XYZ file of C-alpha atoms in Angstrom:
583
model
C 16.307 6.491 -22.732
C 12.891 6.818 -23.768
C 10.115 4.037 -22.799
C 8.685 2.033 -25.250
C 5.064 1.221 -25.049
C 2.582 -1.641 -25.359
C 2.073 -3.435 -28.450
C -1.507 -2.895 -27.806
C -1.111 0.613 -28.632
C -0.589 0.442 -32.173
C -3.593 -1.517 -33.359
C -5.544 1.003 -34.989
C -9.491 0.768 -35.740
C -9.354 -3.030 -35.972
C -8.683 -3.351 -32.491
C -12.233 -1.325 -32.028
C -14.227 -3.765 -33.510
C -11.994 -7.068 -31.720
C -12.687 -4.784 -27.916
C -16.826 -4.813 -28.760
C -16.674 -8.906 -29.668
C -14.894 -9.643 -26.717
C -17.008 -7.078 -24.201
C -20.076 -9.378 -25.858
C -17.928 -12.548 -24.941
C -17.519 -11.188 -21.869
C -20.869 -9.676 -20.459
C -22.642 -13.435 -21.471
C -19.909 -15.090 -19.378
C -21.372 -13.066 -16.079
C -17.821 -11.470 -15.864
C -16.960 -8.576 -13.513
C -18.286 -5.342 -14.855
C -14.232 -4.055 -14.554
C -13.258 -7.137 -17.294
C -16.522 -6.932 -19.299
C -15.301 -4.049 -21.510
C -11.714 -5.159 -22.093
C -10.874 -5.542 -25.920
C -9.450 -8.667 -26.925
C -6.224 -9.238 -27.436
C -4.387 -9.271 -30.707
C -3.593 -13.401 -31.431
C 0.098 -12.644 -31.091
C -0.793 -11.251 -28.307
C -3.473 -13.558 -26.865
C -2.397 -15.112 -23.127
C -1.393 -18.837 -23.600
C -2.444 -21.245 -21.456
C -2.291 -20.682 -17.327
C -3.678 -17.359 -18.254
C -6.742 -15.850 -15.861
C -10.253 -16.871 -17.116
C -13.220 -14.086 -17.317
C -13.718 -14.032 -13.709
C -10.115 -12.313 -13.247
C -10.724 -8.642 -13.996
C -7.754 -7.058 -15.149
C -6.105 -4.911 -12.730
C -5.095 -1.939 -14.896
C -7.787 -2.334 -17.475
C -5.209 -3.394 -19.783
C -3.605 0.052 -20.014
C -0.026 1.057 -21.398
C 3.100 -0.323 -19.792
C 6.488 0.836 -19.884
C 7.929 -2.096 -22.278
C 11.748 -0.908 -21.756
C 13.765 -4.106 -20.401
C 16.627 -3.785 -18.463
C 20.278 -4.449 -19.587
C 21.044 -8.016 -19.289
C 18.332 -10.981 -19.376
C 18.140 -12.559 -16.264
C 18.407 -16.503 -15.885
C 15.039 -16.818 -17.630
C 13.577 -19.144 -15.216
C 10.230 -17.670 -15.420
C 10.400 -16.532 -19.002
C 7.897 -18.051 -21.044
C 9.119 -18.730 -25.186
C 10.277 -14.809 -26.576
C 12.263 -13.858 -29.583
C 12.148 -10.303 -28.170
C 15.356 -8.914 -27.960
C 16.727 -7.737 -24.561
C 16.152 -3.460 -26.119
C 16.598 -0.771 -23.809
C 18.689 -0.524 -20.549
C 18.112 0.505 -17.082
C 19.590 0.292 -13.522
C 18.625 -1.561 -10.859
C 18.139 1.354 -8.414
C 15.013 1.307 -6.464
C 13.621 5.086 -5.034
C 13.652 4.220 -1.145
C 9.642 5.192 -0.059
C 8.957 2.852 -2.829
C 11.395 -0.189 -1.798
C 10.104 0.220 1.580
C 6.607 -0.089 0.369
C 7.595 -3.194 -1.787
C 8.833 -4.649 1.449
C 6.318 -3.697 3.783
C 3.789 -5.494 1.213
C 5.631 -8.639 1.138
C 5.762 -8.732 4.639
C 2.494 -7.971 5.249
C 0.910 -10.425 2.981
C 3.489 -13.301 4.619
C 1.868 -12.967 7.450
C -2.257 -12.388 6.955
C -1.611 -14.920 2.953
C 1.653 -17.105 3.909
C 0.651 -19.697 1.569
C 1.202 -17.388 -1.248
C 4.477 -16.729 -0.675
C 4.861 -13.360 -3.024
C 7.906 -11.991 -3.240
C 8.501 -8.015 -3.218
C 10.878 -8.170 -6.129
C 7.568 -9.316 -8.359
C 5.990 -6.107 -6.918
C 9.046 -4.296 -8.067
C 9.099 -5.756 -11.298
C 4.928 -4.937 -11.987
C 5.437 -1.484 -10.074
C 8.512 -0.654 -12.618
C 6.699 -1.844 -15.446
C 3.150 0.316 -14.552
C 4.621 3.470 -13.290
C 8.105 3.623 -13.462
C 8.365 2.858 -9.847
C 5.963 6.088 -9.149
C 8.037 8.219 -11.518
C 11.395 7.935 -9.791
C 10.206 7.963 -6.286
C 8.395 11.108 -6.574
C 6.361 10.843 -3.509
C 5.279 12.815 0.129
C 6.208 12.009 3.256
C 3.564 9.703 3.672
C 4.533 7.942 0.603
C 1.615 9.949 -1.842
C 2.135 10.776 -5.477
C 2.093 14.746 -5.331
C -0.425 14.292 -8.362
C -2.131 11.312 -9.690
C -0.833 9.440 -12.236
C -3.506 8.778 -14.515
C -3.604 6.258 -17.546
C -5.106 7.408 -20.730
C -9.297 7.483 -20.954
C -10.787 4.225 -21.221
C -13.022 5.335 -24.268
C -12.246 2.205 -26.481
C -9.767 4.457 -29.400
C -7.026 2.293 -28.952
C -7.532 0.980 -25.177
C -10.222 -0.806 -23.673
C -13.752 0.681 -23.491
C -14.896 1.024 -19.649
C -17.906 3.629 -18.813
C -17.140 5.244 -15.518
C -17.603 3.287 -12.311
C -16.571 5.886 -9.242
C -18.298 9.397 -10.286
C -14.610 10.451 -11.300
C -13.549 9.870 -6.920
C -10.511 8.507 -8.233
C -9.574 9.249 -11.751
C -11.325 12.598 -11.944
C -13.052 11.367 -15.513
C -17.086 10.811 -14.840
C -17.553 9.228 -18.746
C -14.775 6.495 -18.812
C -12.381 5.277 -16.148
C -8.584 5.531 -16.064
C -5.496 3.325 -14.243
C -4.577 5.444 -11.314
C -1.411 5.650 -8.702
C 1.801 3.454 -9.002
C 0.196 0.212 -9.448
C -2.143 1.290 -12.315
C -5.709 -0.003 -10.542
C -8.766 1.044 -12.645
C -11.070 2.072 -9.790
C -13.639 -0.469 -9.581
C -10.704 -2.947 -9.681
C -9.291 -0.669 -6.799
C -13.015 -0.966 -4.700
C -12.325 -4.526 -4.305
C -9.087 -4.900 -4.340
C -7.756 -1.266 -1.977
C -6.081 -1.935 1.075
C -4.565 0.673 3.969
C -0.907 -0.662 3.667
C 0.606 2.356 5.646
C -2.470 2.638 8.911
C -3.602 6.022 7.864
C -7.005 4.972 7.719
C -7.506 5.161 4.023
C -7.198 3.212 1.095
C -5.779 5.477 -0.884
C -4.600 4.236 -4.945
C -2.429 6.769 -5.114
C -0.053 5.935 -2.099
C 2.805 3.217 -3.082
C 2.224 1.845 0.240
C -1.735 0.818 0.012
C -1.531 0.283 -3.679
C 1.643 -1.723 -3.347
C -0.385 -4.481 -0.840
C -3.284 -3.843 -2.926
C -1.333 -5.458 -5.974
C -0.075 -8.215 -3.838
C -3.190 -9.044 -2.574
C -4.776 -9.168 -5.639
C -1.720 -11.232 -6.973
C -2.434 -13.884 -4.413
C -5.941 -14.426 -4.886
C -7.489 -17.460 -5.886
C -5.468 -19.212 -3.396
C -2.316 -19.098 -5.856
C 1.118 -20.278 -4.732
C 3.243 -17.525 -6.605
C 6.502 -19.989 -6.641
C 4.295 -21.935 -8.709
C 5.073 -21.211 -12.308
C 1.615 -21.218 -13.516
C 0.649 -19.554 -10.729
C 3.026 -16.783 -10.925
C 2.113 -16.633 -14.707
C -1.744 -16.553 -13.974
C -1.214 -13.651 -11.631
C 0.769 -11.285 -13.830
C -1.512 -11.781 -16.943
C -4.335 -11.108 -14.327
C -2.881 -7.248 -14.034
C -2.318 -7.255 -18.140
C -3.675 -9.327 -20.309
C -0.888 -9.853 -22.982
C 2.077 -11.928 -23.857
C 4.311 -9.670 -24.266
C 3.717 -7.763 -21.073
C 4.356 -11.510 -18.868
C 7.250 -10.753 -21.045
C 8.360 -7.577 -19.813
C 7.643 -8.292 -16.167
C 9.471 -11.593 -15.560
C 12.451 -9.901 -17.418
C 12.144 -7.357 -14.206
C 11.239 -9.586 -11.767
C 14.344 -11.722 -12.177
C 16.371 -8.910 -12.463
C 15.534 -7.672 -9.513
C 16.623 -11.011 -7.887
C 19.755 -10.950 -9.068
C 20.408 -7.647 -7.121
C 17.955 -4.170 -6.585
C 19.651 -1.459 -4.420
C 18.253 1.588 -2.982
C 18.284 5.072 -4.417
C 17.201 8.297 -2.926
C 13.296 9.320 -3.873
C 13.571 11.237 -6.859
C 16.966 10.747 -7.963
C 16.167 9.403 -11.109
C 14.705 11.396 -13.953
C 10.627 11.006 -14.190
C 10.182 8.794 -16.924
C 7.438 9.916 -19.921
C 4.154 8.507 -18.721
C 2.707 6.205 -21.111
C -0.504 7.139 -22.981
C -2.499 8.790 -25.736
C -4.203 6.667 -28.926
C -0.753 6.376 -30.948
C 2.744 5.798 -30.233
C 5.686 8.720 -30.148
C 6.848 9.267 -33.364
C 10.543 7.809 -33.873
C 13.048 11.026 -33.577
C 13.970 12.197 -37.487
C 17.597 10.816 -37.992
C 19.643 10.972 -41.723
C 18.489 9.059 -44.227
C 14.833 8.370 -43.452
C 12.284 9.647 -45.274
C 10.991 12.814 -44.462
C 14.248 14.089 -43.666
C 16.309 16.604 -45.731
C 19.850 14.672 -47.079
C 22.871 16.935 -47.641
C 22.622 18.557 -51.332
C 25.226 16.743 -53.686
C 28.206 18.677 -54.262
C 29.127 20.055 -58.137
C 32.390 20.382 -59.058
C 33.489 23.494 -60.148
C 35.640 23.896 -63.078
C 39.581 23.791 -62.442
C 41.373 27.422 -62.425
C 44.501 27.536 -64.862
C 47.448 26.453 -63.595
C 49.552 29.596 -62.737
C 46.780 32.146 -62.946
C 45.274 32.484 -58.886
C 41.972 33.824 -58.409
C 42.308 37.136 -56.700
C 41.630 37.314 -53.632
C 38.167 37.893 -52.234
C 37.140 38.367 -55.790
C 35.437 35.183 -57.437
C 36.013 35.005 -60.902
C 33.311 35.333 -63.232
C 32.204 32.257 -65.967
C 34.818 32.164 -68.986
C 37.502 34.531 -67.265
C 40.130 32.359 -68.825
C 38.097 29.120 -68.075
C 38.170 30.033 -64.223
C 35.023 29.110 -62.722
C 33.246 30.259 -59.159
C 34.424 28.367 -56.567
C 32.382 25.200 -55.802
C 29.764 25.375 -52.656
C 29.780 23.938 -49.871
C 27.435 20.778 -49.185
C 23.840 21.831 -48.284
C 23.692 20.502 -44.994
C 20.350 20.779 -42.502
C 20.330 23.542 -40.174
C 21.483 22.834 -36.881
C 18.956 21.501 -34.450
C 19.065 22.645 -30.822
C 19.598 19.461 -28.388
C 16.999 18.959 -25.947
C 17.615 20.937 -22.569
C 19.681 18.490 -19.962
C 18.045 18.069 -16.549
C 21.181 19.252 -14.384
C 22.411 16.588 -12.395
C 20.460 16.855 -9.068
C 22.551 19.156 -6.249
C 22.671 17.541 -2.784
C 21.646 19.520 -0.324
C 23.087 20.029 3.283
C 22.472 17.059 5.577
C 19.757 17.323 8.358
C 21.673 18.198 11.883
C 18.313 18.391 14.229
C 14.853 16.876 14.918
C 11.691 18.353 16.243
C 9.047 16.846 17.673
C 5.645 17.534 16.040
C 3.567 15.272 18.601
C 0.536 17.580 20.845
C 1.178 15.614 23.856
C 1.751 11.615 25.309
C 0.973 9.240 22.558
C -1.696 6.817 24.088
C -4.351 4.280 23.338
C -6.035 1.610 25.520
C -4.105 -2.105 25.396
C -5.325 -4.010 21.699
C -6.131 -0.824 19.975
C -4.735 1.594 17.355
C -3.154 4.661 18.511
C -4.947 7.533 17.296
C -1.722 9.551 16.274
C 1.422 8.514 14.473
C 5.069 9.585 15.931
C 5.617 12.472 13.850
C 9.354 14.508 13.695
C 10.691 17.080 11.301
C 14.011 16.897 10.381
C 16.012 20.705 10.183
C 19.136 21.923 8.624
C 20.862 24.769 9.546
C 18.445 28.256 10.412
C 15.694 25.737 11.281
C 14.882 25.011 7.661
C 13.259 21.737 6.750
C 15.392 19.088 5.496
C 13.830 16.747 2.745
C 15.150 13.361 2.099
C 16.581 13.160 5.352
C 15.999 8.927 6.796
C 14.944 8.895 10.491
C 14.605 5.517 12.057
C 11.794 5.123 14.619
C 11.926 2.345 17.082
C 9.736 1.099 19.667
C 10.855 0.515 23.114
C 8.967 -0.696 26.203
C 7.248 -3.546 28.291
C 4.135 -2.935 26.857
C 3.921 -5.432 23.681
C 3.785 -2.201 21.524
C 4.740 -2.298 17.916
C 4.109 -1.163 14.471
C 0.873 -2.401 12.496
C 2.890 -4.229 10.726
C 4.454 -6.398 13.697
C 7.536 -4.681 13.634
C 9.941 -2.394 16.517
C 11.940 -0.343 13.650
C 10.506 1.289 10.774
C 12.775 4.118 8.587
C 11.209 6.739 7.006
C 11.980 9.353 4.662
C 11.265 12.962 5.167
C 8.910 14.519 2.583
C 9.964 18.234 0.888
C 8.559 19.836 3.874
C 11.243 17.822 6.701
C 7.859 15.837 8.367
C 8.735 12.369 9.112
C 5.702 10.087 10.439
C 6.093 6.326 11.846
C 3.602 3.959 10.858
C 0.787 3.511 12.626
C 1.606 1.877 16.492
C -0.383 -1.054 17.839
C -1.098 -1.020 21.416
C 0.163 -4.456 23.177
C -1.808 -6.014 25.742
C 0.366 -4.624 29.079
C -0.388 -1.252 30.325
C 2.143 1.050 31.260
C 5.023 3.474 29.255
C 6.581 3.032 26.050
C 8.980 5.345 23.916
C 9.314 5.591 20.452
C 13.237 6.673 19.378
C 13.638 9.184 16.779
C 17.115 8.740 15.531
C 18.028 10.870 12.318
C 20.344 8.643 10.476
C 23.797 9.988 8.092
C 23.482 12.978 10.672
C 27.416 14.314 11.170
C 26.405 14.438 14.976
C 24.182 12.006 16.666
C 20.644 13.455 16.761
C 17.614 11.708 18.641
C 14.447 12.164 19.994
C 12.282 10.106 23.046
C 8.568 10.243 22.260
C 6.564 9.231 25.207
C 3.861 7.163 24.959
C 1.688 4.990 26.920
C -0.728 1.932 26.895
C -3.705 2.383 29.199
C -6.483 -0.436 30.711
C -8.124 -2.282 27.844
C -11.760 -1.389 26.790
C -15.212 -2.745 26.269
C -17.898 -1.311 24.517
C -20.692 -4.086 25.086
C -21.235 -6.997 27.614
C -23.285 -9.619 26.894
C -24.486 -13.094 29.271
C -23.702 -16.217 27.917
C -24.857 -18.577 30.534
C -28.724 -19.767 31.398
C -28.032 -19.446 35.394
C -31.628 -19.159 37.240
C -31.256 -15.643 39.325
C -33.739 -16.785 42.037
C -32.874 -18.232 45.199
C -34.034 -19.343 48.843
C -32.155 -17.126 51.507
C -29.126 -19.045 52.927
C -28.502 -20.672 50.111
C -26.299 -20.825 47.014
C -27.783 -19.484 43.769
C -27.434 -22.768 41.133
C -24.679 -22.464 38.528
C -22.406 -19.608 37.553
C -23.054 -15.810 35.792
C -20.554 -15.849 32.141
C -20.563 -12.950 30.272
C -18.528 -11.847 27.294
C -16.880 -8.433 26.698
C -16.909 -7.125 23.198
C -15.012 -3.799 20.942
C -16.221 -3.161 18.246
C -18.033 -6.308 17.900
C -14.745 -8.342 18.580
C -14.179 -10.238 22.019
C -11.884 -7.862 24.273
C -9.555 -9.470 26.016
C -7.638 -8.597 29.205
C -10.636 -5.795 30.284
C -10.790 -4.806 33.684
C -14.235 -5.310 35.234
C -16.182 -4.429 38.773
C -19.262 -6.783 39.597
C -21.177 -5.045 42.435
C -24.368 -6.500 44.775
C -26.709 -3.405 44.765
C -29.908 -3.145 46.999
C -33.480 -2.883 45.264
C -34.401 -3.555 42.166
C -34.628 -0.091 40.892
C -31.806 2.064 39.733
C -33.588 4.857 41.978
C -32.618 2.577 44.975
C -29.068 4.305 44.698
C -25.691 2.316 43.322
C -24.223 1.901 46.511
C -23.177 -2.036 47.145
C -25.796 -3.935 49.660
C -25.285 -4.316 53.122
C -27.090 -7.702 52.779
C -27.989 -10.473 50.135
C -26.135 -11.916 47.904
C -22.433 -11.986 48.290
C -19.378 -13.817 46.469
C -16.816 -15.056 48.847
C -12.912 -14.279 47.865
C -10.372 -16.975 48.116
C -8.203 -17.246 51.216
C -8.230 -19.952 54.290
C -10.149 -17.394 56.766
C -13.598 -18.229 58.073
C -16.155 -17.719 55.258
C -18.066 -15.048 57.080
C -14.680 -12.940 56.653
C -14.473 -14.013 52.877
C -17.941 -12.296 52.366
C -17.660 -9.722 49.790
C -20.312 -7.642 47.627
C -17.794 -5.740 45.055
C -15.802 -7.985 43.484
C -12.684 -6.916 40.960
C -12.508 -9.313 37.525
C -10.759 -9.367 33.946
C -11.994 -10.593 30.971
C -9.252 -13.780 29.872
C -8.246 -13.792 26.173
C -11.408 -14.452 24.977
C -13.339 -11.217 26.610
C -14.878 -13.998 28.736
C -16.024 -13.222 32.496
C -17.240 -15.930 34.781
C -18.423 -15.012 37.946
C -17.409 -16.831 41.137
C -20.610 -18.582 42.911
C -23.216 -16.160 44.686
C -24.311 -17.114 47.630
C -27.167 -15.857 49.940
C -27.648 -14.741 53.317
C -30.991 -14.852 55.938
C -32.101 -11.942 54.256
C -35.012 -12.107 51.287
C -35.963 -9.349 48.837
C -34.597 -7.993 45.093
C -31.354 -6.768 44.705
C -29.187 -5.839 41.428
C -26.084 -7.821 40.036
C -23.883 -4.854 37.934
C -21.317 -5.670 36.094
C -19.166 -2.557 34.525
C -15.836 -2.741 32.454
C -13.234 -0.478 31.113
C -14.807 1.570 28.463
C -18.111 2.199 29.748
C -19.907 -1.475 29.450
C -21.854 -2.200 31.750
C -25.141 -4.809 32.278
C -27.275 -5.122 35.292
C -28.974 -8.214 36.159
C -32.025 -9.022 38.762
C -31.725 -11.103 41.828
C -34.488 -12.839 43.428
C -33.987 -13.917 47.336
C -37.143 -15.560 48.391
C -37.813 -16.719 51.907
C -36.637 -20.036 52.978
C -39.136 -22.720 52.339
């Protein structure tokens, strides 16, 4: 069935003059330049109270919105007064990339935002409602819309009026914005608000899985607790501002609670996208004006009983008060019914996997690795099977998972065959891992082991932290104790192996090799200390990236030597030592 769109749609020229009061209303109030050219709102149409103030720009620029309603109301919990009736039907069929995104966003956001508690259904409802869940799933491997979907120019005939804020990056318009991706984000709404939800490195509006957390984020801001009912309220009217969408939504959201089930990515027919100034004109049926009505019939005058009309030879006005035989009704001609998408054909299963990886996977314990597990799934003759699941999962000692926190992640293959596993996280152990491919519905068993591997944690930068005097008499014990901190990336690095070496001289042109004399640390053990003596010493930063050196001591011997200090990665900071003669 057709979608119906937003009220807002049909409001004509008044609506032009409303838009320019309210931008006024808005630019005094210091408003985000993404809300200050937003129209007003019809006063049917005008969010009640709980709704977001000036300072919540509206997500999709208040763009259209598929206003079709699924079957049956749900229990109305949420639902906020309506004498709309339930119009429309739809299923409850979710396309699978986009599910998992829904998912993957609630999960995401209950760990880093646990206090707002948003549940993916509510992302299914808004997602539905915006895009028609990305046009019936139809999406890349990576979970990309093949080409944006764009919302109608912001140019203030009929929609809000927004000048361009990107240069046309996102919506390819450089006079006015436009709502782009699933989740309908207007893109200065998206530079704030854009988040990496699948680890590619990109924030990316038109990927379900970055603009999916995107919307949650932004649902949760202003510390909002979205089982609060005026919280969950405030949050939906933040994406739209009208009634009638918090309408449409909750009608989705709790009928998605009552039961959503997964469908494959573009099984369902891609609905119309909303947009243009003016609605779709109704379809022409009988009776309404504008349309032809069937021509009255006139009755012919009676033959004479016992004289039949020859046949195939109409009798002619006053031939013995025959008459020509009466017409048939004038009826339209014959329309021809819109063409039928065929139901879709499903295609062989997937019966092997190939590994697309250029070597071990492998990144240094706390970081990202730098390449995804990647498979393709075949079909017979080597051909690339799309829609096939494969379930990656993450096996090892090594603390490795997901970005996400998780061991298992299932992924669909894009039209291509090319299934890629989110993004791994190095754990903090070195050694192997192996990342199962398993191609799931397969009639045989198929997996794959992808090696992998977590090597010695890095440090870019080392830094002292302590105020320890470096001068001391010979034979003695320097005062205090050398702490230093090892950072990445400007973050503390924890678990980062480290050498500190006693070097002779105080220039780097004395050579590197450790001193035969000076200063020396003494290792733990019960021998005599003159075994214990020690000039290279082995260390590793604790879970703060924090390295504190065990005491220096001094031998007979007085001069300048070097203290360095080098980690994993490349850090490395040398200090002085003075050794003066004993007093």
């Amino acid at each position: 069935m057709a979608a119906l769109f937003g009220r807002r749609m049909r409001r004509g020229a008044a609506s032009t003059a409303v838009a320019a009061a309210a931008m006024a209303a808005l630019s005094a109030s210091g408003a985000p330049s993404a809300g200050n050219e937003r129209p007003a709102a019809a006063a049917s149409d005008r969010p009640a109270a709980g709704a977001p103030g000036p300072e919540d720009p509206s997500v999709s620029g208040d763009s259209p919105y598929y206003t079709e309603l699924p079957p049956l109301k749900g229990p109305g919990r949420n639902d906020p007064p309506d004498e709309t009736p339930a119009t429309g039907s739809a299923e409850s069929g979710i396309p699978a990339t986009v599910l998992d995104a829904y998912r993957k966003a609630e999960a995401s956001l209950a760990a880093s935002n646990p206090r707002c508690r948003v549940p993916w259904e509510l992302l299914a409802a808004i997602g539905k409602v915006e895009s028609g869940h990305a046009r019936g799933g139809r999406l890349d491997s990576n979970g990309t819309t093949p080409s944006p979907i764009l919302g109608p120019v912001l140019n203030g005939v009929g929609f809000a009026n927004i000048s361009d804020t990107d240069g046309g990056a996102y919506d390819g318009d450089t006079l006015h914005d436009r709502a782009v991706g699933p989740m309908q984000f207007i893109p200065q709404t998206w530079e704030s608000w854009g988040r990496d939800g699948n680890g590619d490195g990109r924030r990316d509006p038109n990927n379900i899985y970055d603009a999916a957390l995107a919307a949650g984020s932004y649902l949760c801001a202003h510390d909002r607790d979205l089982t609060v009912e005026r919280d969950l309220h405030q949050a939906i009217l933040g994406y739209n501002r009208s009634q009638e969408y918090l309408r449409t939504v909750l009608r989705w959201y709790d009928h998605y609670r009552e039961g959503a089930h997964e469908v494959p990515d573009g099984s369902q027919p891609s609905p119309p996208a909303p947009g243009g100034n003016t609605p779709s004109p109704d379809p022409v049926r009988p009776g309404r004006p504008g349309t032809p009505s069937p021509s009255p019939t006139t009755p012919g005058k009676p033959d004479k009983p016992g004289k039949p009309t020859e046949p195939g030879k109409p009798t002619e006005p006053g031939d013995g008060g025959s008459s020509k035989p009466t017409p048939p009704p004038t009826t339209p001609p014959p329309t021809t019914p819109p063409p039928t998408t065929p139901p879709p054909t499903t295609p062989a299963p997937a019966t092997g996997l190939v590994d697309l990886g250029e070597g071990t996977l492998s990144a240094p314990a706390g970081e990202r690795f730098a390449d995804r597990p990647a498979v393709r799934a075949e079909r017979a003759g080597q051909k690339p099977a799309a829609k096939a699941k494969v379930s990656f999962t993450v096996a090892g000692k090594t603390g490795t998972t997901f970005e996400d926190g998780t061991t298992t992640a299932v992924v669909t293959t894009g039209s291509d065959g090319v299934a890629k596993a989110p993004a791994l996280l190095a754990g903090g152990t070195p050694g192997a891992l192996t990342v199962k491919a398993t191609l799931l519905d397969a009639p045989e068993p198929v997996s794959l082991a992808l090696r992998g591997e977590v090597t010695a944690a890095r440090a870019d930068k080392l830094v002292r932290t302590d105020e320890t005097e470096l001068t001391c008499e010979a034979g003695a014990t320097f005062e205090g104790r050398i702490a230093l901190t090892a950072t990445r990336g400007g973050q503390a690095a924890p678990g980062v192996a480290a050498t500190a070496t006693v070097l002779t001289g105080a220039d780097p042109a004395d050579g590197e090799k450790a001193a035969g004399e000076g200063p020396y640390f003494l290792t733990p053990g019960e021998e005599p200390a003159e075994e214990r003596r020690t000039r290279e010493l082995a260390l590793t930063t604790d879970d703060k990236g924090r390295l504190v050196l065990p005491e220096l001591h001094t031998d007979d011997t007085a001069g300048t030597f070097r203290l360095r200090v080098e980690t994993t990665g490349g850090a490395v900071l040398v200090l002085e030592l003075t050794v003066t003669e004993a007093g």
